[in-house]
């Protein structure tokens, strides 16, 4: 049974690596012997986060700064990574921006460009850059962090929800097209998770009363619970799961 969750000798690329969810994923993956390759905006932040890991594991983490909203920067960093590490087995896209909150009628073209660029166009481009080498090896798993905003209507964060819904559809498309190459693609849609990204919501007493009343488990999720889901999708234990959007929300989206 242990081999089903072993990542030994697997190269895992995580974009948005300094986010709380990505850090939780890294912690769990290191315990399962993965080689981690981190990409995020700022090298100093990447170094700072890596130093927080157990020092005995530091050699398993390589870091690459990249302005991942820029297509040319994406191409350069993937070329560099593949030159150094030869291949990527598992790709995790954990970056994201919420964008403006408010009416869909108030969204500007600039807002749309910014949110779609980070939340949808960037992960699409990374996948395009990485899938050919996965095809050559007949192996790969792509995991995109989405949101429960992708599966229900949103009064205040409609643009964010739209971008994440597009990401889920993109993963399904990849699963169908590249399944014959033994390449899987899935999304994870967290509910409210205890992270800095959700801090304003968690500190809003009125919002929390409403949200927890609609969440059967009556609590906020932990980043480690998203990490555990990612582990399943990355490992042989999840080798027959593809094209799925796995909702990890304590039951919020199924509550009446």
Short mmCIF file of C-alpha atoms in Angstrom, two decimals:
data_model
loop_
_atom_site.label_atom_id
_atom_site.label_comp_id
_atom_site.label_asym_id
_atom_site.label_seq_id
_atom_site.Cartn_x
_atom_site.Cartn_y
_atom_site.Cartn_z
CA UNK A 1 0.00 0.00 0.00
CA UNK A 2 2.87 2.37 0.80
CA UNK A 3 4.08 2.40 -2.82
CA UNK A 4 0.78 3.91 -3.93
CA UNK A 5 1.74 7.17 -2.22
CA UNK A 6 5.48 7.23 -2.85
CA UNK A 7 6.91 10.15 -4.84
CA UNK A 8 10.54 9.05 -4.74
CA UNK A 9 12.48 10.26 -7.80
CA UNK A 10 9.47 12.25 -9.02
CA UNK A 11 10.04 15.84 -10.12
CA UNK A 12 7.18 18.07 -9.01
CA UNK A 13 6.90 21.59 -10.39
CA UNK A 14 4.79 23.96 -8.28
CA UNK A 15 3.92 27.41 -9.65
CA UNK A 16 2.79 29.86 -7.00
CA UNK A 17 4.98 27.95 -4.58
CA UNK A 18 5.00 30.49 -1.74
CA UNK A 19 1.23 30.45 -1.23
CA UNK A 20 -0.08 28.80 1.94
CA UNK A 21 -1.69 25.92 0.05
CA UNK A 22 1.45 25.35 -2.02
CA UNK A 23 3.58 25.33 1.13
CA UNK A 24 1.29 22.72 2.67
CA UNK A 25 1.55 20.64 -0.50
CA UNK A 26 5.34 20.93 -0.38
CA UNK A 27 5.45 19.79 3.26
CA UNK A 28 3.43 16.68 2.48
CA UNK A 29 5.25 15.88 -0.75
CA UNK A 30 8.66 16.13 0.92
CA UNK A 31 7.48 13.56 3.48
CA UNK A 32 6.80 11.30 0.50
CA UNK A 33 10.31 11.79 -0.94
CA UNK A 34 9.50 14.12 -3.85
CA UNK A 35 11.95 16.41 -5.62
CA UNK A 36 10.37 19.85 -5.60
CA UNK A 37 10.86 22.62 -8.12
CA UNK A 38 9.36 25.92 -7.03
CA UNK A 39 8.37 28.84 -9.24
CA UNK A 40 7.09 32.14 -7.92
CA UNK A 41 7.55 35.86 -8.45
CA UNK A 42 10.38 36.74 -6.07
CA UNK A 43 13.58 34.85 -5.35
CA UNK A 44 13.98 36.30 -1.85
CA UNK A 45 10.54 35.04 -0.88
CA UNK A 46 11.29 31.63 -2.35
CA UNK A 47 14.54 31.45 -0.35
CA UNK A 48 12.77 32.57 2.82
CA UNK A 49 10.08 29.90 2.50
CA UNK A 50 12.62 27.20 1.65
CA UNK A 51 14.59 28.05 4.79
CA UNK A 52 11.50 27.27 6.86
CA UNK A 53 11.63 23.65 5.72
CA UNK A 54 13.49 20.98 7.60
CA UNK A 55 17.15 21.50 6.63
CA UNK A 56 17.61 17.82 5.89
CA UNK A 57 15.13 18.29 3.05
CA UNK A 58 16.51 21.54 1.62
CA UNK A 59 18.40 19.77 -1.16
CA UNK A 60 15.07 18.50 -2.50
CA UNK A 61 13.83 22.01 -3.30
CA UNK A 62 15.04 24.01 -6.31
CA UNK A 63 13.81 27.56 -6.79
CA UNK A 64 13.19 29.65 -9.90
CA UNK A 65 11.85 33.21 -9.86
CA UNK A 66 9.50 34.00 -12.73
CA UNK A 67 7.01 36.67 -13.70
CA UNK A 68 4.53 33.94 -14.55
CA UNK A 69 1.94 36.37 -15.88
CA UNK A 70 4.36 37.07 -18.76
CA UNK A 71 4.45 34.49 -21.61
CA UNK A 72 8.12 35.00 -22.42
CA UNK A 73 9.11 34.59 -18.77
CA UNK A 74 7.15 31.33 -18.65
CA UNK A 75 8.98 30.00 -21.68
CA UNK A 76 12.39 30.97 -20.29
CA UNK A 77 11.81 29.40 -16.87
CA UNK A 78 10.47 26.13 -18.29
CA UNK A 79 13.43 25.88 -20.68
CA UNK A 80 15.78 26.40 -17.75
CA UNK A 81 13.98 23.88 -15.55
CA UNK A 82 13.94 21.18 -18.21
CA UNK A 83 17.60 21.76 -18.99
CA UNK A 84 18.49 21.22 -15.34
CA UNK A 85 15.98 18.54 -14.30
CA UNK A 86 15.36 16.81 -17.67
CA UNK A 87 11.68 16.17 -17.01
CA UNK A 88 8.64 17.08 -14.92
CA UNK A 89 6.41 14.28 -13.65
CA UNK A 90 3.78 16.33 -11.83
CA UNK A 91 2.76 19.93 -12.43
CA UNK A 92 0.80 21.88 -9.81
CA UNK A 93 -0.55 25.35 -10.50
CA UNK A 94 -1.33 27.04 -7.19
CA UNK A 95 -1.11 30.70 -8.19
CA UNK A 96 -4.17 32.91 -8.36
CA UNK A 97 -5.62 36.38 -7.91
CA UNK A 98 -9.14 37.24 -6.81
CA UNK A 99 -9.49 40.49 -8.70
CA UNK A 100 -12.11 43.09 -7.90
CA UNK A 101 -15.13 42.35 -5.71
CA UNK A 102 -18.44 43.80 -6.78
CA UNK A 103 -20.97 43.77 -9.57
CA UNK A 104 -20.23 42.05 -12.85
CA UNK A 105 -21.35 45.28 -14.51
CA UNK A 106 -18.42 47.14 -12.94
CA UNK A 107 -15.65 44.89 -14.22
CA UNK A 108 -13.18 46.67 -16.48
CA UNK A 109 -11.26 45.24 -19.42
CA UNK A 110 -8.10 45.70 -17.35
CA UNK A 111 -9.61 43.64 -14.51
CA UNK A 112 -10.56 40.88 -16.92
CA UNK A 113 -7.10 40.81 -18.48
CA UNK A 114 -5.33 40.65 -15.11
CA UNK A 115 -7.47 37.91 -13.58
CA UNK A 116 -7.70 35.72 -16.67
CA UNK A 117 -3.98 36.10 -17.34
CA UNK A 118 -2.97 34.69 -13.94
CA UNK A 119 -5.86 32.31 -13.28
CA UNK A 120 -6.39 30.82 -16.73
CA UNK A 121 -3.97 31.86 -19.49
CA UNK A 122 -0.81 31.22 -17.45
CA UNK A 123 -1.74 27.65 -16.39
CA UNK A 124 -2.86 26.91 -19.96
CA UNK A 125 0.50 28.07 -21.28
CA UNK A 126 2.50 26.15 -18.67
CA UNK A 127 0.59 23.01 -19.62
CA UNK A 128 1.36 23.58 -23.30
CA UNK A 129 5.06 23.89 -22.46
CA UNK A 130 5.17 20.81 -20.24
CA UNK A 131 2.89 18.26 -21.87
CA UNK A 132 5.17 17.38 -24.83
CA UNK A 133 7.89 16.05 -22.53
CA UNK A 134 5.22 14.16 -20.57
CA UNK A 135 4.04 12.61 -23.83
CA UNK A 136 7.58 11.48 -24.59
CA UNK A 137 7.73 9.62 -21.26
CA UNK A 138 4.10 8.44 -21.32
CA UNK A 139 3.60 9.79 -17.83
CA UNK A 140 2.28 12.96 -16.21
CA UNK A 141 -0.16 14.46 -13.77
CA UNK A 142 -1.38 18.05 -13.90
CA UNK A 143 -3.13 19.49 -10.85
CA UNK A 144 -4.73 22.92 -10.89
CA UNK A 145 -5.98 24.65 -7.75
CA UNK A 146 -9.42 26.04 -8.54
CA UNK A 147 -12.18 27.12 -6.13
CA UNK A 148 -15.77 26.35 -5.21
CA UNK A 149 -16.46 29.71 -6.89
CA UNK A 150 -16.06 27.71 -10.12
CA UNK A 151 -19.18 25.63 -9.51
CA UNK A 152 -21.76 28.14 -8.29
CA UNK A 153 -22.98 31.64 -9.01
CA UNK A 154 -21.15 34.52 -7.37
CA UNK A 155 -22.61 37.91 -6.61
CA UNK A 156 -19.34 39.63 -5.66
CA UNK A 157 -16.48 37.62 -7.17
CA UNK A 158 -17.98 36.63 -10.50
CA UNK A 159 -14.82 37.27 -12.52
CA UNK A 160 -12.78 35.08 -10.18
CA UNK A 161 -15.38 32.32 -10.41
CA UNK A 162 -15.46 32.58 -14.20
CA UNK A 163 -11.68 32.23 -14.44
CA UNK A 164 -11.67 29.20 -12.14
CA UNK A 165 -14.55 27.57 -14.03
CA UNK A 166 -12.51 27.96 -17.20
CA UNK A 167 -9.59 26.28 -15.47
CA UNK A 168 -11.76 23.28 -14.55
CA UNK A 169 -12.93 22.94 -18.15
CA UNK A 170 -9.36 23.20 -19.40
CA UNK A 171 -8.32 20.32 -17.12
CA UNK A 172 -11.18 18.19 -18.45
CA UNK A 173 -10.09 18.95 -22.01
CA UNK A 174 -6.51 17.92 -21.23
CA UNK A 175 -7.70 14.71 -19.57
CA UNK A 176 -9.61 13.68 -22.68
CA UNK A 177 -6.96 14.69 -25.20
CA UNK A 178 -3.89 13.34 -23.44
CA UNK A 179 -5.27 10.42 -21.48
CA UNK A 180 -4.02 8.01 -24.17
CA UNK A 181 -0.50 9.26 -23.32
CA UNK A 182 -1.03 8.30 -19.65
CA UNK A 183 -1.32 11.97 -18.70
CA UNK A 184 -3.93 12.91 -16.13
CA UNK A 185 -5.36 16.35 -15.38
CA UNK A 186 -7.54 17.35 -12.44
CA UNK A 187 -8.58 20.37 -10.44
CA UNK A 188 -9.03 20.80 -6.72
CA UNK A 189 -11.68 23.29 -5.63
CA UNK A 190 -11.19 24.34 -2.02
CA UNK A 191 -13.89 25.94 0.04
CA UNK A 192 -12.94 28.36 2.79
CA UNK A 193 -9.42 27.43 3.88
CA UNK A 194 -7.41 28.97 6.71
CA UNK A 195 -4.89 30.94 4.62
CA UNK A 196 -3.81 34.59 4.28
CA UNK A 197 -5.80 34.65 1.02
CA UNK A 198 -9.02 34.10 3.03
CA UNK A 199 -8.02 36.09 6.10
CA UNK A 200 -10.41 39.00 5.48
CA UNK A 201 -13.34 36.62 5.15
CA UNK A 202 -12.39 34.61 8.22
CA UNK A 203 -12.14 37.80 10.27
CA UNK A 204 -15.62 38.90 9.15
CA UNK A 205 -17.90 37.67 11.93
CA UNK A 206 -21.14 38.13 9.97
CA UNK A 207 -19.76 36.28 6.95
CA UNK A 208 -18.44 33.45 9.09
CA UNK A 209 -21.77 32.95 10.83
CA UNK A 210 -23.46 32.58 7.45
CA UNK A 211 -20.76 30.40 5.91
CA UNK A 212 -20.44 27.98 8.81
CA UNK A 213 -24.22 27.64 9.00
CA UNK A 214 -24.11 26.46 5.36
CA UNK A 215 -21.14 24.15 5.91
CA UNK A 216 -22.17 20.77 7.36
CA UNK A 217 -18.80 20.23 9.06
CA UNK A 218 -19.17 23.68 10.72
CA UNK A 219 -15.52 24.65 10.36
CA UNK A 220 -12.92 26.16 8.07
CA UNK A 221 -10.59 23.85 6.17
CA UNK A 222 -6.85 23.49 6.69
CA UNK A 223 -4.22 23.81 3.95
CA UNK A 224 -3.02 20.31 4.83
CA UNK A 225 -6.40 18.94 3.74
CA UNK A 226 -5.88 20.39 0.27
CA UNK A 227 -2.35 19.00 0.29
CA UNK A 228 -3.63 15.51 1.09
CA UNK A 229 -5.96 15.68 -1.91
CA UNK A 230 -3.09 16.83 -4.13
CA UNK A 231 -1.01 13.91 -2.89
CA UNK A 232 -3.68 11.44 -4.01
CA UNK A 233 -3.87 13.04 -7.45
CA UNK A 234 -0.09 13.06 -7.81
CA UNK A 235 0.54 9.47 -6.76
CA UNK A 236 -0.19 6.04 -8.18
CA UNK A 237 -2.97 5.80 -5.62
CA UNK A 238 -4.91 8.25 -7.79
CA UNK A 239 -3.77 6.82 -11.12
CA UNK A 240 -7.35 6.18 -12.31
CA UNK A 241 -8.60 9.69 -11.46
CA UNK A 242 -8.60 12.12 -14.37
CA UNK A 243 -10.72 14.99 -15.61
CA UNK A 244 -12.25 15.54 -12.18
CA UNK A 245 -12.88 18.65 -10.13
CA UNK A 246 -12.50 17.48 -6.55
CA UNK A 247 -14.33 19.77 -4.13
CA UNK A 248 -12.83 20.05 -0.65
CA UNK A 249 -15.20 22.34 1.21
CA UNK A 250 -16.66 20.57 4.25
CA UNK A 251 -19.92 20.13 2.36
CA UNK A 252 -20.62 23.81 1.65
CA UNK A 253 -21.64 23.32 -1.96
CA UNK A 254 -24.07 20.46 -1.23
CA UNK A 255 -25.80 22.08 1.73
CA UNK A 256 -29.42 23.20 1.42
#
